[in-house]
Amino acid sequence: MEIFVARQPILTKEENIIGYELFYRNSMQNSFTEINGDVATTELLLNSFLGIGNEKLSKGKKLFINFTRNLLVKRVPCLFPPEKIIIEILEDVKGDEEIITVIKEFKQLGYTIALDDFLLNEDNINLFPYADIIKVDFLNTTRKQRNTITNIAKLYNCRLLAEKVETRVDYENAIKEGFLYFQGYFFSKPKIFSSTDIPFQTSEYFRILHELSHPEPDIERIASVIETDLSLSYKILKIINTAAYYTRVKITSIKQAIVILGLNELIKWLTIISLKEQQPLSCIGEELLSQALIRAKFAEQLGSVLFGTYRRSECFMLGMFSLLDTLLKIPMKNVLESIPISDCLKNGLLKKDSELTIILEIIEAIEKVDWETLNSYTAIVSPPDLTAYYVEALKWSWEITNDLKEY
């Protein structure tokens, strides 16, 4: 699955970049596609932070991101550190008591608040005292409208940002009117970034959320469900690898990842993911995910025999992640840069200096019907046992895949 995000710089009058605004895109065509606001922002966040990567997009600057009323009330911005994002409140969000309460919480947590496409009216005047930045559409406002906003902004010490600055005349006029920040085609059109990602299996997230709603959630059960979803397993590790959750602990199982992330944070992320529209899998994608499940179960069984049952989860993860490079169409070395797994597991996936490498060698030999390689391992594990493990893995994968289709 190919994903896209557009980015446009925001500058000072000295033309120093202070941040970038991110825009939803669903192709290389540089224009917004009509889509539900919640879905657009959700996909933007997931594609930016878990797909393309925050570091690549931000270059150390803050990212301006639009949030709908619904996502504000759900406290979705709190999933991202205040030093990473600026919360843009859309122009159709009313400054009622509920929204004011939410914005006060964001302010106390250290977030910067920007009002997007601002035009003063009775519905949004209550937002002024809490705004750090006022964004004004320079192309679609009159000088009189901007003067009114400028005068009120001075009372509350708000910084003014002129957006849709198309020409040098616009830029010079904005400076004269007291604007401090600038954004528009005069400086740069939005630049599109793209990457590949693994499609979500949305039904699983609702199943996990249901389990998490219990007074005492069963972490073992939750981990077992997540383990069977390659996309979610991979993304949880990427989430933990971000600055907000960074840990020096190297992960060897999904259960360990859940404990580090915490159930409350898991609920928040799953809530966001469940808002995303499910992407249809191609035939090749379905086959690769099915193959990953087979590899995972086979590796778990073989690993338990070779290294003991205490390492079964690590071996399961080895098999599950062994096709990430094929699915994402990037080298395995690059895939592993964004997930905090153990060195042994990492080296096993890279097929170097790890006792786990033998498992992938046997799996690949079975898939290729390479009898010469398989016969070389008869002293370690018998052919009948290998056959039994593989048949069990096939059966288990078939059951999991059918459960997903029926859910």
mmCIF file of C-alpha atoms in Angstrom:
data_model
loop_
_atom_site.group_PDB
_atom_site.id
_atom_site.type_symbol
_atom_site.label_atom_id
_atom_site.label_comp_id
_atom_site.label_asym_id
_atom_site.label_seq_id
_atom_site.Cartn_x
_atom_site.Cartn_y
_atom_site.Cartn_z
ATOM 1 C CA MET A 1 0.000 0.000 0.000
ATOM 2 C CA GLU A 2 1.459 3.378 -1.014
ATOM 3 C CA ILE A 3 0.923 6.307 1.365
ATOM 4 C CA PHE A 4 1.308 10.060 0.833
ATOM 5 C CA VAL A 5 1.752 13.248 2.880
ATOM 6 C CA ALA A 6 2.275 16.827 1.672
ATOM 7 C CA ARG A 7 4.378 19.370 3.566
ATOM 8 C CA GLN A 8 4.593 23.169 3.231
ATOM 9 C CA PRO A 9 7.079 25.388 5.112
ATOM 10 C CA ILE A 10 6.129 28.254 7.436
ATOM 11 C CA LEU A 11 8.665 31.069 7.587
ATOM 12 C CA THR A 12 9.592 34.263 9.397
ATOM 13 C CA LYS A 13 10.136 37.578 7.571
ATOM 14 C CA GLU A 14 13.839 36.681 7.561
ATOM 15 C CA GLU A 15 12.701 33.554 5.676
ATOM 16 C CA ASN A 16 13.812 31.165 8.409
ATOM 17 C CA ILE A 17 11.636 28.038 8.603
ATOM 18 C CA ILE A 18 9.889 27.686 11.982
ATOM 19 C CA GLY A 19 7.775 24.676 11.075
ATOM 20 C CA TYR A 20 5.840 22.811 8.413
ATOM 21 C CA GLU A 21 2.139 22.286 7.868
ATOM 22 C CA LEU A 22 1.152 18.760 6.886
ATOM 23 C CA PHE A 23 -1.659 18.072 4.397
ATOM 24 C CA TYR A 24 -3.605 14.924 3.642
ATOM 25 C CA ARG A 25 -2.974 13.444 0.193
ATOM 26 C CA ASN A 26 -3.978 10.119 -1.327
ATOM 27 C CA SER A 27 -1.802 10.270 -4.462
ATOM 28 C CA MET A 28 1.061 12.223 -6.015
ATOM 29 C CA GLN A 29 -1.523 14.734 -7.263
ATOM 30 C CA ASN A 30 -0.915 17.872 -5.211
ATOM 31 C CA SER A 31 -4.488 18.672 -4.235
ATOM 32 C CA PHE A 32 -6.876 17.798 -1.413
ATOM 33 C CA THR A 33 -9.350 15.003 -2.079
ATOM 34 C CA GLU A 34 -12.780 15.455 -0.507
ATOM 35 C CA ILE A 35 -12.898 13.129 2.475
ATOM 36 C CA ASN A 36 -14.295 13.076 6.014
ATOM 37 C CA GLY A 37 -12.195 15.367 8.238
ATOM 38 C CA ASP A 38 -11.652 12.745 10.946
ATOM 39 C CA VAL A 39 -10.442 10.212 8.384
ATOM 40 C CA ALA A 40 -8.183 12.747 6.649
ATOM 41 C CA THR A 41 -6.444 13.774 9.880
ATOM 42 C CA THR A 42 -6.248 10.184 11.125
ATOM 43 C CA GLU A 43 -4.585 8.992 7.931
ATOM 44 C CA LEU A 44 -2.309 12.030 7.943
ATOM 45 C CA LEU A 45 -1.124 11.265 11.493
ATOM 46 C CA LEU A 46 -0.616 7.554 10.852
ATOM 47 C CA ASN A 47 1.096 8.112 7.518
ATOM 48 C CA SER A 48 3.333 10.842 8.954
ATOM 49 C CA PHE A 49 4.397 9.384 12.284
ATOM 50 C CA LEU A 50 4.186 5.641 11.638
ATOM 51 C CA GLY A 51 4.669 5.486 7.861
ATOM 52 C CA ILE A 52 7.022 8.081 6.422
ATOM 53 C CA GLY A 53 8.464 9.124 9.783
ATOM 54 C CA ASN A 54 8.264 12.287 11.843
ATOM 55 C CA GLU A 55 12.004 12.967 11.627
ATOM 56 C CA LYS A 56 12.019 12.923 7.842
ATOM 57 C CA LEU A 57 9.068 15.311 7.610
ATOM 58 C CA SER A 58 9.905 17.736 10.411
ATOM 59 C CA LYS A 59 13.674 18.180 10.091
ATOM 60 C CA GLY A 60 13.619 19.084 13.771
ATOM 61 C CA LYS A 61 10.847 21.690 13.369
ATOM 62 C CA LYS A 62 7.302 21.607 14.705
ATOM 63 C CA LEU A 63 4.533 20.205 12.531
ATOM 64 C CA PHE A 64 1.266 22.155 12.142
ATOM 65 C CA ILE A 65 -1.620 19.658 12.026
ATOM 66 C CA ASN A 66 -5.352 20.321 11.592
ATOM 67 C CA PHE A 67 -7.629 18.646 14.138
ATOM 68 C CA THR A 68 -11.396 18.310 13.860
ATOM 69 C CA ARG A 69 -13.668 18.898 16.828
ATOM 70 C CA ASN A 70 -14.173 15.162 17.300
ATOM 71 C CA LEU A 71 -10.431 14.450 17.445
ATOM 72 C CA LEU A 72 -9.861 17.367 19.816
ATOM 73 C CA VAL A 73 -12.537 16.091 22.204
ATOM 74 C CA LYS A 74 -10.983 12.610 22.044
ATOM 75 C CA ARG A 75 -7.653 14.251 23.093
ATOM 76 C CA VAL A 76 -5.926 12.725 20.047
ATOM 77 C CA PRO A 77 -3.227 15.471 19.956
ATOM 78 C CA CYS A 78 -2.000 14.200 23.338
ATOM 79 C CA LEU A 79 -0.552 11.145 21.557
ATOM 80 C CA PHE A 80 2.115 13.411 20.125
ATOM 81 C CA PRO A 81 4.673 15.346 22.198
ATOM 82 C CA PRO A 82 4.053 19.126 22.467
ATOM 83 C CA GLU A 83 7.561 19.771 21.178
ATOM 84 C CA LYS A 84 6.683 17.919 17.959
ATOM 85 C CA ILE A 85 3.327 19.390 16.875
ATOM 86 C CA ILE A 86 1.279 22.571 16.821
ATOM 87 C CA ILE A 87 -2.458 21.977 17.200
ATOM 88 C CA GLU A 88 -4.421 23.743 14.464
ATOM 89 C CA ILE A 89 -8.079 24.221 15.332
ATOM 90 C CA LEU A 90 -10.204 24.241 12.197
ATOM 91 C CA GLU A 91 -12.329 27.262 11.381
ATOM 92 C CA ASP A 92 -15.622 25.386 11.867
ATOM 93 C CA VAL A 93 -14.859 24.454 15.492
ATOM 94 C CA LYS A 94 -17.028 26.483 17.868
ATOM 95 C CA GLY A 95 -15.545 27.876 21.067
ATOM 96 C CA ASP A 96 -18.120 26.340 23.383
ATOM 97 C CA GLU A 97 -17.531 25.169 26.947
ATOM 98 C CA GLU A 98 -16.464 21.640 25.959
ATOM 99 C CA ILE A 99 -13.849 22.840 23.480
ATOM 100 C CA ILE A 100 -12.540 25.526 25.853
ATOM 101 C CA THR A 101 -12.049 22.851 28.544
ATOM 102 C CA VAL A 102 -10.107 20.673 26.083
ATOM 103 C CA ILE A 103 -7.918 23.577 24.899
ATOM 104 C CA LYS A 104 -7.110 24.535 28.493
ATOM 105 C CA GLU A 105 -5.870 20.974 29.032
ATOM 106 C CA PHE A 106 -3.668 21.195 25.939
ATOM 107 C CA LYS A 107 -2.241 24.520 27.103
ATOM 108 C CA GLN A 108 -1.416 23.105 30.536
ATOM 109 C CA LEU A 109 0.428 20.240 28.846
ATOM 110 C CA GLY A 110 2.552 22.704 26.870
ATOM 111 C CA TYR A 111 0.968 22.534 23.420
ATOM 112 C CA THR A 112 0.977 25.496 21.045
ATOM 113 C CA ILE A 113 -2.498 26.365 19.743
ATOM 114 C CA ALA A 114 -3.141 27.843 16.290
ATOM 115 C CA LEU A 115 -6.524 28.948 14.940
ATOM 116 C CA ASP A 116 -6.767 28.026 11.261
ATOM 117 C CA ASP A 117 -8.346 30.239 8.537
ATOM 118 C CA PHE A 118 -9.553 32.585 11.237
ATOM 119 C CA LEU A 119 -12.420 35.024 10.662
ATOM 120 C CA LEU A 120 -13.835 36.663 13.762
ATOM 121 C CA ASN A 121 -17.422 35.695 14.652
ATOM 122 C CA GLU A 122 -19.518 35.001 17.735
ATOM 123 C CA ASP A 123 -18.804 31.260 17.533
ATOM 124 C CA ASN A 124 -15.020 31.525 17.789
ATOM 125 C CA ILE A 125 -14.286 34.734 19.705
ATOM 126 C CA ASN A 126 -14.004 32.665 22.915
ATOM 127 C CA LEU A 127 -10.987 30.864 21.436
ATOM 128 C CA PHE A 128 -8.877 34.023 21.182
ATOM 129 C CA PRO A 129 -7.554 34.050 24.789
ATOM 130 C CA TYR A 130 -6.108 30.543 24.359
ATOM 131 C CA ALA A 131 -4.524 30.963 20.921
ATOM 132 C CA ASP A 132 -0.783 31.352 20.437
ATOM 133 C CA ILE A 133 -0.973 31.771 16.659
ATOM 134 C CA ILE A 134 -3.759 33.143 14.456
ATOM 135 C CA LYS A 135 -3.665 31.947 10.841
ATOM 136 C CA VAL A 136 -5.333 34.313 8.383
ATOM 137 C CA ASP A 137 -6.140 33.498 4.756
ATOM 138 C CA PHE A 138 -4.469 36.449 3.028
ATOM 139 C CA LEU A 139 -6.050 35.634 -0.312
ATOM 140 C CA ASN A 140 -9.655 35.602 0.912
ATOM 141 C CA THR A 141 -9.776 38.378 3.519
ATOM 142 C CA THR A 142 -10.037 42.150 3.177
ATOM 143 C CA ARG A 143 -7.653 44.641 4.724
ATOM 144 C CA LYS A 144 -10.449 45.718 7.087
ATOM 145 C CA GLN A 145 -11.052 42.139 8.279
ATOM 146 C CA ARG A 146 -7.348 41.625 8.873
ATOM 147 C CA ASN A 147 -7.037 44.917 10.800
ATOM 148 C CA THR A 148 -9.814 43.794 13.172
ATOM 149 C CA ILE A 149 -8.036 40.487 13.789
ATOM 150 C CA THR A 150 -4.693 42.251 14.222
ATOM 151 C CA ASN A 151 -6.060 44.630 16.862
ATOM 152 C CA ILE A 152 -7.598 41.812 18.920
ATOM 153 C CA ALA A 153 -4.468 39.672 18.518
ATOM 154 C CA LYS A 154 -2.416 42.437 20.140
ATOM 155 C CA LEU A 155 -4.681 42.380 23.207
ATOM 156 C CA TYR A 156 -4.020 38.674 23.736
ATOM 157 C CA ASN A 157 -0.380 38.682 22.565
ATOM 158 C CA CYS A 158 -1.145 36.306 19.664
ATOM 159 C CA ARG A 159 1.279 35.890 16.792
ATOM 160 C CA LEU A 160 -0.159 36.346 13.290
ATOM 161 C CA LEU A 161 0.488 33.961 10.421
ATOM 162 C CA ALA A 162 -0.430 34.920 6.860
ATOM 163 C CA GLU A 163 -1.332 31.878 4.782
ATOM 164 C CA LYS A 164 -1.946 31.683 1.024
ATOM 165 C CA VAL A 165 0.666 34.351 0.391
ATOM 166 C CA GLU A 166 0.836 34.124 -3.401
ATOM 167 C CA THR A 167 2.960 37.110 -4.514
ATOM 168 C CA ARG A 168 5.690 39.433 -3.276
ATOM 169 C CA VAL A 169 3.093 42.193 -2.966
ATOM 170 C CA ASP A 170 1.075 39.931 -0.610
ATOM 171 C CA TYR A 171 4.237 39.214 1.371
ATOM 172 C CA GLU A 172 5.221 42.875 1.728
ATOM 173 C CA ASN A 173 1.677 43.896 2.679
ATOM 174 C CA ALA A 174 1.526 41.133 5.301
ATOM 175 C CA ILE A 175 4.750 42.414 6.873
ATOM 176 C CA LYS A 176 3.352 45.968 6.982
ATOM 177 C CA GLU A 177 0.164 44.687 8.648
ATOM 178 C CA GLY A 178 2.113 43.078 11.467
ATOM 179 C CA PHE A 179 2.220 39.426 10.455
ATOM 180 C CA LEU A 180 5.201 37.512 11.866
ATOM 181 C CA TYR A 181 4.910 34.198 10.003
ATOM 182 C CA PHE A 182 4.189 33.436 6.357
ATOM 183 C CA GLN A 183 3.027 30.484 4.282
ATOM 184 C CA GLY A 184 2.050 30.139 0.631
ATOM 185 C CA TYR A 185 2.972 29.502 -2.969
ATOM 186 C CA PHE A 186 5.199 32.600 -3.003
ATOM 187 C CA PHE A 187 7.650 30.598 -0.911
ATOM 188 C CA SER A 188 6.871 27.003 -1.798
ATOM 189 C CA LYS A 189 4.106 24.709 -2.983
ATOM 190 C CA PRO A 190 3.398 21.721 -0.714
ATOM 191 C CA LYS A 191 5.943 18.979 -1.324
ATOM 192 C CA ILE A 192 4.621 15.420 -1.461
ATOM 193 C CA PHE A 193 6.360 12.579 0.371
ATOM 194 C CA SER A 194 5.457 8.955 -0.212
ATOM 195 C CA SER A 195 6.254 5.568 1.269
ATOM 196 C CA THR A 196 4.834 2.071 1.491
ATOM 197 C CA ASP A 197 2.895 0.586 4.373
ATOM 198 C CA ILE A 198 1.110 -2.596 5.366
ATOM 199 C CA PRO A 199 -2.699 -2.321 5.105
ATOM 200 C CA PHE A 200 -4.689 -2.391 8.336
ATOM 201 C CA GLN A 201 -7.024 -5.244 9.271
ATOM 202 C CA THR A 202 -9.571 -2.996 10.988
ATOM 203 C CA SER A 203 -11.816 -5.697 12.438
ATOM 204 C CA GLU A 204 -9.034 -6.854 14.750
ATOM 205 C CA TYR A 205 -8.789 -3.456 16.426
ATOM 206 C CA PHE A 206 -12.408 -3.510 17.510
ATOM 207 C CA ARG A 207 -11.860 -6.994 18.912
ATOM 208 C CA ILE A 208 -8.872 -5.774 20.943
ATOM 209 C CA LEU A 209 -10.705 -2.642 22.107
ATOM 210 C CA HIS A 210 -13.514 -4.881 23.331
ATOM 211 C CA GLU A 211 -11.025 -6.901 25.367
ATOM 212 C CA LEU A 212 -9.453 -3.714 26.718
ATOM 213 C CA SER A 213 -12.864 -2.499 27.906
ATOM 214 C CA HIS A 214 -12.978 -5.253 30.562
ATOM 215 C CA PRO A 215 -12.260 -4.196 34.184
ATOM 216 C CA GLU A 216 -9.185 -6.464 34.168
ATOM 217 C CA PRO A 217 -8.002 -6.878 30.553
ATOM 218 C CA ASP A 218 -6.239 -10.125 29.718
ATOM 219 C CA ILE A 219 -2.833 -9.000 28.415
ATOM 220 C CA GLU A 220 -1.984 -12.525 27.238
ATOM 221 C CA ARG A 221 -5.133 -12.635 25.109
ATOM 222 C CA ILE A 222 -4.593 -9.118 23.769
ATOM 223 C CA ALA A 223 -1.001 -9.944 22.856
ATOM 224 C CA SER A 224 -2.050 -13.153 21.091
ATOM 225 C CA VAL A 225 -4.549 -11.241 18.940
ATOM 226 C CA ILE A 226 -2.059 -8.480 18.095
ATOM 227 C CA GLU A 227 0.629 -11.035 17.237
ATOM 228 C CA THR A 228 -1.499 -12.343 14.370
ATOM 229 C CA ASP A 229 -1.760 -8.868 12.806
ATOM 230 C CA LEU A 230 1.548 -8.057 11.148
ATOM 231 C CA SER A 231 0.585 -4.441 10.442
ATOM 232 C CA LEU A 232 -0.387 -3.717 14.049
ATOM 233 C CA SER A 233 2.613 -5.561 15.537
ATOM 234 C CA TYR A 234 4.966 -3.575 13.341
ATOM 235 C CA LYS A 235 3.269 -0.246 14.136
ATOM 236 C CA ILE A 236 3.287 -0.806 17.890
ATOM 237 C CA LEU A 237 7.046 -1.232 17.732
ATOM 238 C CA LYS A 238 7.330 1.930 15.630
ATOM 239 C CA ILE A 239 5.215 3.824 18.172
ATOM 240 C CA ILE A 240 7.505 2.709 21.000
ATOM 241 C CA ASN A 241 10.503 3.843 18.962
ATOM 242 C CA THR A 242 9.206 7.447 18.797
ATOM 243 C CA ALA A 243 10.438 10.081 21.239
ATOM 244 C CA ALA A 244 7.242 9.954 23.309
ATOM 245 C CA TYR A 245 7.765 6.324 24.340
ATOM 246 C CA TYR A 246 11.450 5.784 23.655
ATOM 247 C CA THR A 247 13.018 3.037 25.741
ATOM 248 C CA ARG A 248 16.469 1.508 25.844
ATOM 249 C CA VAL A 249 14.866 -1.897 26.387
ATOM 250 C CA LYS A 250 15.083 -4.079 23.301
ATOM 251 C CA ILE A 251 11.858 -5.951 22.637
ATOM 252 C CA THR A 252 11.547 -9.696 22.141
ATOM 253 C CA SER A 253 7.757 -10.140 22.278
ATOM 254 C CA ILE A 254 4.529 -8.278 21.583
ATOM 255 C CA LYS A 255 3.467 -8.776 25.205
ATOM 256 C CA GLN A 256 6.599 -6.943 26.323
ATOM 257 C CA ALA A 257 5.836 -4.151 23.818
ATOM 258 C CA ILE A 258 2.290 -3.785 25.229
ATOM 259 C CA VAL A 259 3.607 -3.537 28.785
ATOM 260 C CA ILE A 260 6.085 -0.818 27.761
ATOM 261 C CA LEU A 261 3.457 1.101 25.805
ATOM 262 C CA GLY A 262 0.796 0.722 28.506
ATOM 263 C CA LEU A 263 -2.869 -0.219 28.114
ATOM 264 C CA ASN A 264 -4.129 3.383 28.167
ATOM 265 C CA GLU A 265 -1.791 4.395 25.352
ATOM 266 C CA LEU A 266 -2.685 1.242 23.425
ATOM 267 C CA ILE A 267 -6.367 2.198 23.679
ATOM 268 C CA LYS A 268 -5.628 5.700 22.369
ATOM 269 C CA TRP A 269 -3.685 4.428 19.366
ATOM 270 C CA LEU A 270 -6.226 1.744 18.551
ATOM 271 C CA THR A 271 -8.987 4.346 18.713
ATOM 272 C CA ILE A 272 -7.151 6.406 16.089
ATOM 273 C CA ILE A 273 -6.398 3.377 13.930
ATOM 274 C CA SER A 274 -10.019 2.230 14.072
ATOM 275 C CA LEU A 275 -11.062 5.565 12.518
ATOM 276 C CA LYS A 276 -8.960 4.839 9.462
ATOM 277 C CA GLU A 277 -10.754 3.409 6.461
ATOM 278 C CA GLN A 278 -9.812 -0.197 5.809
ATOM 279 C CA GLN A 279 -7.599 -0.658 2.766
ATOM 280 C CA PRO A 280 -8.311 -3.626 0.496
ATOM 281 C CA LEU A 281 -5.478 -6.113 0.222
ATOM 282 C CA SER A 282 -4.129 -7.148 -3.144
ATOM 283 C CA CYS A 283 -3.914 -10.855 -3.905
ATOM 284 C CA ILE A 284 -0.140 -10.657 -3.456
ATOM 285 C CA GLY A 285 -0.573 -8.828 -0.151
ATOM 286 C CA GLU A 286 -2.990 -11.461 1.153
ATOM 287 C CA GLU A 287 -0.605 -14.224 0.150
ATOM 288 C CA LEU A 288 2.373 -12.548 1.838
ATOM 289 C CA LEU A 289 0.459 -11.942 5.078
ATOM 290 C CA SER A 290 -0.707 -15.567 5.048
ATOM 291 C CA GLN A 291 2.865 -16.697 4.469
ATOM 292 C CA ALA A 292 4.044 -14.503 7.373
ATOM 293 C CA LEU A 293 1.525 -16.219 9.676
ATOM 294 C CA ILE A 294 2.734 -19.659 8.580
ATOM 295 C CA ARG A 295 6.343 -18.658 9.154
ATOM 296 C CA ALA A 296 5.521 -17.222 12.582
ATOM 297 C CA LYS A 297 3.790 -20.361 13.869
ATOM 298 C CA PHE A 298 6.424 -22.664 12.405
ATOM 299 C CA ALA A 299 9.239 -20.567 13.906
ATOM 300 C CA GLU A 300 7.490 -20.601 17.301
ATOM 301 C CA GLN A 301 7.292 -24.409 17.338
ATOM 302 C CA LEU A 302 10.796 -25.000 16.035
ATOM 303 C CA GLY A 303 12.270 -22.306 18.290
ATOM 304 C CA SER A 304 10.672 -23.863 21.367
ATOM 305 C CA VAL A 305 12.465 -27.133 20.586
ATOM 306 C CA LEU A 306 15.819 -25.558 19.734
ATOM 307 C CA PHE A 307 16.028 -22.808 22.357
ATOM 308 C CA GLY A 308 13.347 -23.527 24.965
ATOM 309 C CA THR A 309 9.758 -22.400 25.371
ATOM 310 C CA TYR A 310 10.801 -19.138 27.063
ATOM 311 C CA ARG A 311 11.943 -17.876 23.630
ATOM 312 C CA ARG A 312 8.851 -18.952 21.701
ATOM 313 C CA SER A 313 7.525 -15.356 21.432
ATOM 314 C CA GLU A 314 10.832 -14.119 20.079
ATOM 315 C CA CYS A 315 10.853 -16.886 17.476
ATOM 316 C CA PHE A 316 7.223 -16.145 16.577
ATOM 317 C CA MET A 317 8.183 -12.496 15.964
ATOM 318 C CA LEU A 318 11.142 -13.633 13.841
ATOM 319 C CA GLY A 319 8.849 -15.541 11.483
ATOM 320 C CA MET A 320 6.144 -12.843 11.474
ATOM 321 C CA PHE A 321 8.569 -10.033 10.595
ATOM 322 C CA SER A 322 10.661 -12.036 8.125
ATOM 323 C CA LEU A 323 8.691 -10.756 5.112
ATOM 324 C CA LEU A 324 8.533 -7.075 6.102
ATOM 325 C CA ASP A 325 11.130 -6.138 3.496
ATOM 326 C CA THR A 326 9.071 -7.785 0.758
ATOM 327 C CA LEU A 327 5.812 -6.192 1.935
ATOM 328 C CA LEU A 328 7.296 -2.713 2.356
ATOM 329 C CA LYS A 329 9.578 -3.002 -0.692
ATOM 330 C CA ILE A 330 12.620 -1.709 1.175
ATOM 331 C CA PRO A 331 15.753 -3.514 2.438
ATOM 332 C CA MET A 332 15.361 -5.337 5.755
ATOM 333 C CA LYS A 333 18.198 -3.252 7.213
ATOM 334 C CA ASN A 334 16.134 -0.086 6.626
ATOM 335 C CA VAL A 335 12.975 -1.677 8.048
ATOM 336 C CA LEU A 336 14.733 -2.559 11.292
ATOM 337 C CA GLU A 337 16.014 0.978 11.857
ATOM 338 C CA SER A 338 12.550 2.070 13.004
ATOM 339 C CA ILE A 339 11.696 -0.741 15.446
ATOM 340 C CA PRO A 340 13.399 -1.421 18.842
ATOM 341 C CA ILE A 341 13.832 -5.197 18.723
ATOM 342 C CA SER A 342 16.607 -7.234 20.365
ATOM 343 C CA ASP A 343 19.976 -7.519 18.647
ATOM 344 C CA CYS A 344 19.572 -11.278 18.428
ATOM 345 C CA LEU A 345 16.215 -10.912 16.678
ATOM 346 C CA LYS A 346 17.521 -8.150 14.449
ATOM 347 C CA ASN A 347 20.551 -10.203 13.399
ATOM 348 C CA GLY A 348 18.320 -13.209 12.839
ATOM 349 C CA LEU A 349 16.181 -11.219 10.403
ATOM 350 C CA LEU A 350 19.347 -9.980 8.694
ATOM 351 C CA LYS A 351 20.632 -13.578 8.655
ATOM 352 C CA LYS A 352 23.926 -12.852 10.360
ATOM 353 C CA ASP A 353 25.594 -13.747 13.695
ATOM 354 C CA SER A 354 22.472 -15.063 15.425
ATOM 355 C CA GLU A 355 21.384 -18.485 16.584
ATOM 356 C CA LEU A 356 17.922 -17.601 15.255
ATOM 357 C CA THR A 357 19.216 -17.549 11.670
ATOM 358 C CA ILE A 358 18.883 -21.329 11.484
ATOM 359 C CA ILE A 359 15.093 -21.042 11.801
ATOM 360 C CA LEU A 360 14.769 -18.803 8.738
ATOM 361 C CA GLU A 361 17.162 -21.035 6.804
ATOM 362 C CA ILE A 362 14.973 -24.059 7.511
ATOM 363 C CA ILE A 363 11.762 -22.146 6.691
ATOM 364 C CA GLU A 364 13.134 -20.978 3.352
ATOM 365 C CA ALA A 365 14.407 -24.473 2.554
ATOM 366 C CA ILE A 366 10.918 -25.911 3.167
ATOM 367 C CA GLU A 367 9.304 -23.240 0.975
ATOM 368 C CA LYS A 368 11.797 -23.948 -1.821
ATOM 369 C CA VAL A 369 11.628 -27.731 -1.295
ATOM 370 C CA ASP A 370 15.413 -27.654 -0.862
ATOM 371 C CA TRP A 371 16.037 -31.230 0.370
ATOM 372 C CA GLU A 372 19.799 -30.841 0.409
ATOM 373 C CA THR A 373 19.627 -28.018 2.975
ATOM 374 C CA LEU A 374 16.928 -29.749 5.004
ATOM 375 C CA ASN A 375 18.945 -32.983 5.154
ATOM 376 C CA SER A 376 21.893 -31.048 6.586
ATOM 377 C CA TYR A 377 19.776 -30.284 9.689
ATOM 378 C CA THR A 378 18.658 -33.854 10.445
ATOM 379 C CA ALA A 379 20.999 -34.022 13.445
ATOM 380 C CA ILE A 380 19.141 -31.061 14.968
ATOM 381 C CA VAL A 381 15.525 -31.846 14.075
ATOM 382 C CA SER A 382 14.012 -34.853 12.302
ATOM 383 C CA PRO A 383 12.179 -34.531 8.946
ATOM 384 C CA PRO A 384 8.927 -35.941 10.437
ATOM 385 C CA ASP A 385 8.997 -33.250 13.132
ATOM 386 C CA LEU A 386 9.590 -30.518 10.539
ATOM 387 C CA THR A 387 6.653 -31.824 8.536
ATOM 388 C CA ALA A 388 4.441 -31.872 11.619
ATOM 389 C CA TYR A 389 5.407 -28.302 12.560
ATOM 390 C CA TYR A 390 4.720 -27.041 9.052
ATOM 391 C CA VAL A 391 1.353 -28.795 8.777
ATOM 392 C CA GLU A 392 0.344 -27.341 12.156
ATOM 393 C CA ALA A 393 1.454 -23.872 10.986
ATOM 394 C CA LEU A 394 -0.596 -24.202 7.796
ATOM 395 C CA LYS A 395 -3.670 -25.276 9.743
ATOM 396 C CA TRP A 396 -3.283 -22.461 12.300
ATOM 397 C CA SER A 397 -2.767 -19.822 9.588
ATOM 398 C CA TRP A 398 -5.846 -21.035 7.709
ATOM 399 C CA GLU A 399 -7.971 -20.770 10.880
ATOM 400 C CA ILE A 400 -6.695 -17.265 11.666
ATOM 401 C CA THR A 401 -7.282 -16.052 8.116
ATOM 402 C CA ASN A 402 -10.811 -17.429 8.032
ATOM 403 C CA ASP A 403 -11.612 -15.919 11.445
ATOM 404 C CA LEU A 404 -10.612 -12.513 10.109
ATOM 405 C CA LYS A 405 -12.816 -12.895 7.036
ATOM 406 C CA GLU A 406 -15.809 -13.936 9.103
ATOM 407 C CA TYR A 407 -15.465 -11.292 11.818
#
